Amino acid sequence: MTSYTRPPPTLHQRTQVDWKMAQPQSHTQTAPGRRGPTLVATNTVTTKDGLTVRARVDPTLSVADVVKQLCMNLKISGNPLLFALRDADGDELVTDDNLRKKIRDKAALKLVSAPLLEALETIEKLQLRDEKTLRFSLFNLQKYIKEEQFANEFLQNDGLRELCEVITTVGGNTLAYALTSLSNLLDLPYGWESLSAEFIHKIVQILANPNNLVNVCRPATLILRKLVDADGSQAVGSGVPSSSAGFSAPPTATAPGTVYRFGFDVVYEQMKRERGLLEVVVSRLGGGESMMVLYSMTLLNSLLSHATPAHWIELTSTLERLNTSRAVIRLMSSHTIEDLTNSILDYQGNMVRVIYFKKTRRVLVSGHWGIDDGEYAEQGYGGDGEQEAMLDYIWSCAKLEVEASTMTPRYTNGQTGESSARSRGKSSVRDIIKWRKIGFESEDLRREFEGTGMLGLECLKHFVQADPSRFAQLVLEQNSRAPERRCPIAKASNEVVEILSEHWSIFAPGYSTSTTFQPFFLSFYRVHALALLFFLRMWSDSGAATTDFTRVASLVRSQVKVALRNETDRPWHEVEQEFLESDYRSVRDRQMKELELEDDLLNKVPVRNLRAKLYKESYEFIRQQRIQCLIQGAWFVNGIPLAPSPGLVQKRQSRPWRYMRLDRNLKYIHYCDSAVKFPVRSGLEDLSDKIDVSQIGEIAMNTCALPPNINVAAGPAQTVSDLPTVSLSASPLSFSLLSVRGGESLGDHVATDPSRWADWTDGLNMLRRDGGHVATPETAGFVNSLTEIGLKIKLLDLSGEKVDIPSSLGPGPPPADTNFFFSDL
């Protein structure tokens, strides 16, 4: 049973009582003149009336039992279910999950109303609509809504409807508090499935208004991002997708009543109703408020990574029109917060997806654009108005005339009869010379853009659009030369696209291993234009002929490597100088030296395609290896978050070591804190706490410092209560797990060595549903090394037997009849 004694009241009329929360014990008599055993208090508890008691709380009890005994011993009237405990300092609700931690940290507690009463009181105040009361209630709601018990009561009593009505009617700081409360509520995986399309449109209107306060726009941006993320693929149990996932497929069907019923399509339909929304979001990337910039970046990344096939063309075209990449490039040199670095790298990874999908999107043109009308109808290809408009523009800028061809149409093979008569009875695109005048090898544009797809067409269009008169002059100059001396401009453009794609490893979506900023990659069209001009200049300066196309392409490939080196640090004008001022002789001499060191075999198209395949396999292998390191587990030091002001005294941690291990279902990171390292068993028995992987929104690096009393090899060196007043600096081996709930830290850690830091930072990034990005040069180096080793092994047999690999394979003649079948191999 519980016993306590009351000392005389203090000057402030606050009473302190020693008592013990424990299981009933048998009473034993104490000898006269001897005092009973002294109870060591674990916490202090303050009641609503100002009574403060020193209590020894049994960690084996539940919070409900602790509150019940508190009410009984302190003779507090009322049902114990209507009371709860909170941390007196941070106002955090004490639950069964954190009770042991509060006891261990000797936290000061207070006895307050239960979340049930607080939720009902809050809803009642929301209904009153009194301005002062409403503002204060919403201010507290921002904090309380994060607590699951409060949120459950709030939702069960129709609090969400009241909150949504408040959002549609208030403004200013009151609106900011309401939006922040809703944003925190959306972190729950249930309870907000009733949000309507009109309410989402209201959030879009708030965000699209450039005159709204920054503290209003921040939570509105987060709400839209969370709604975009809430599609069927994010539902519990969907598993961790492969890193090769690209643009989202249409949302999968979800069970009725789930919150995962929104997603990209639902939000984007409302965004299209406010035409200026994306313009406002992109413009905020250049603002001075760093958190607003960060939230805008996360929204753009979420839109790009969740875009469905029905809208991704429209979305990416709009972002290109708004020069979003240029705004991100400016952020690369001006940003001041570490979290923004990860968002910029995520944006780079998303742009790799965009470029890859453009490269693999087929150019489908009908009728006079590329194939005969009869062949078009038979094969069922539809025209693409956007592509035809681009080709119209390119042809009009060339200022050329269509000529009739004197050559025998391809594939006739001397046919006679009805087939030949049909060919002579209509004008075939193969009977004219049109697209060959600007450098294509044939009039079949589908085949011409087969390797570069829509990306090749867009690059050519941007090159023409940059200076139409220059393009017309270049085309006229080439057509004035002898046919064997003409530089095929269009073919050269497609070759430059292939060279740049290889340089930036655009092999498949989700396989970006860049650990640094790539501003030149985000200027893909501008780099393409410079490289194409360089190609034309090398052609003229070397007096090349049609048979020298591969040789000139090799010169361009060599120059690309030189001009785009050290991409993070080089200014743009140096890149322009490399492409526009390098003379043919120096480029050729450098290339000859490079050829002495590397095999020309590696530059052939089949070998480059093999390298792309091996690159994807290597990335997936390293991804699985990193995840296995997380499953194996490791020791870390609990880092000290960097103090906002220098000289701030930091409390020394009593348990500076943390062991973490990922479960085999890839859903939770189990961990335990300890004063010293100890052998951890292979299961999860020793790891009492856990972090939900789905709640990790960001892996931030260089965020905390190593405690001064910690030696990563030997453990804590001394045991004093406070650290000296020192200026802490971020450890290069530190990282933090930031929550999806407003970026709060779920854990600050310092790795014991660089390899472990690389394993866990990249492993946690690769666990993300969008594949994340590779953050360390070590992982990127492993992927590239495995790719090169695998390529050399694959080529050993060929080089040993001296088998010649052709640069390309031309199509063979068509079958003479239909007496054939396709092999399965």
XYZ file of N, CA and C in Angstrom, residues 435-440 460 463-464 470-479 486-496 528 532 535-536 549:
105
model
N 12.711 15.619 -94.341
C 13.441 15.594 -93.073
C 14.908 15.245 -93.251
N 15.244 14.599 -94.364
C 16.662 14.324 -94.615
C 17.440 15.610 -94.870
N 16.732 16.672 -95.246
C 17.412 17.942 -95.502
C 17.971 18.579 -94.226
N 17.382 18.257 -93.075
C 17.903 18.846 -91.839
C 18.722 17.835 -91.046
N 19.041 16.697 -91.670
C 20.014 15.808 -91.049
C 19.504 14.480 -90.569
N 18.248 14.127 -90.842
C 17.797 12.775 -90.528
C 18.245 11.827 -91.636
N 16.141 19.117 -79.823
C 16.267 19.743 -81.137
C 15.401 20.995 -81.216
N 17.041 23.800 -79.303
C 18.193 24.310 -80.050
C 17.738 25.270 -81.139
N 16.671 24.909 -81.833
C 16.140 25.776 -82.876
C 15.563 27.047 -82.270
N 19.965 31.362 -86.725
C 21.203 30.563 -86.748
C 20.925 29.169 -87.269
N 19.814 28.572 -86.843
C 19.472 27.237 -87.317
C 19.237 27.239 -88.822
N 18.508 28.244 -89.327
C 18.258 28.315 -90.773
C 19.568 28.459 -91.544
N 20.500 29.234 -90.992
C 21.792 29.415 -91.656
C 22.602 28.121 -91.651
N 22.584 27.393 -90.516
C 23.313 26.128 -90.445
C 22.751 25.106 -91.426
N 21.428 25.017 -91.507
C 20.804 24.071 -92.427
C 21.133 24.439 -93.873
N 21.048 25.728 -94.203
C 21.358 26.178 -95.561
C 22.809 25.890 -95.910
N 23.698 26.114 -94.942
C 25.124 25.858 -95.185
C 25.384 24.381 -95.463
N 24.759 23.499 -94.707
C 24.984 22.070 -94.910
C 24.398 21.588 -96.233
N 23.237 22.119 -96.609
C 22.616 21.695 -97.865
C 23.339 22.231 -99.084
N 28.106 16.766 -95.888
C 27.125 17.442 -95.034
C 27.133 16.847 -93.623
N 27.031 17.723 -92.660
C 26.886 17.260 -91.276
C 25.397 17.070 -90.992
N 24.979 15.866 -90.667
C 23.551 15.620 -90.381
C 23.167 16.225 -89.028
N 22.616 17.432 -89.050
C 22.365 18.172 -87.813
C 21.437 17.407 -86.879
N 20.341 16.888 -87.412
C 19.378 16.186 -86.565
C 19.981 14.917 -85.970
N 20.713 14.185 -86.779
C 21.362 12.975 -86.272
C 22.401 13.329 -85.208
N 23.141 14.410 -85.436
C 24.126 14.856 -84.451
C 23.446 15.267 -83.151
N 22.273 15.899 -83.254
C 21.532 16.287 -82.047
C 21.169 15.065 -81.216
N 20.675 14.024 -81.879
C 20.325 12.797 -81.148
C 21.551 12.136 -80.543
N 22.685 12.196 -81.244
C 23.909 11.603 -80.717
C 24.384 12.354 -79.471
N 24.251 13.670 -79.472
C 24.625 14.458 -78.295
C 23.726 14.107 -77.115
N 23.107 20.742 -74.026
C 22.915 20.071 -75.323
C 23.185 21.034 -76.471
N 26.079 20.485 -79.214
C 25.734 20.340 -80.627
C 26.494 21.350 -81.484
N 29.849 19.995 -81.872
C 29.843 18.909 -82.856
C 29.944 19.481 -84.271
N 29.145 20.498 -84.581
C 29.158 21.090 -85.923
C 30.492 21.752 -86.226
N 31.320 10.217 -88.983
C 30.373 10.626 -87.932
C 30.783 10.077 -86.568
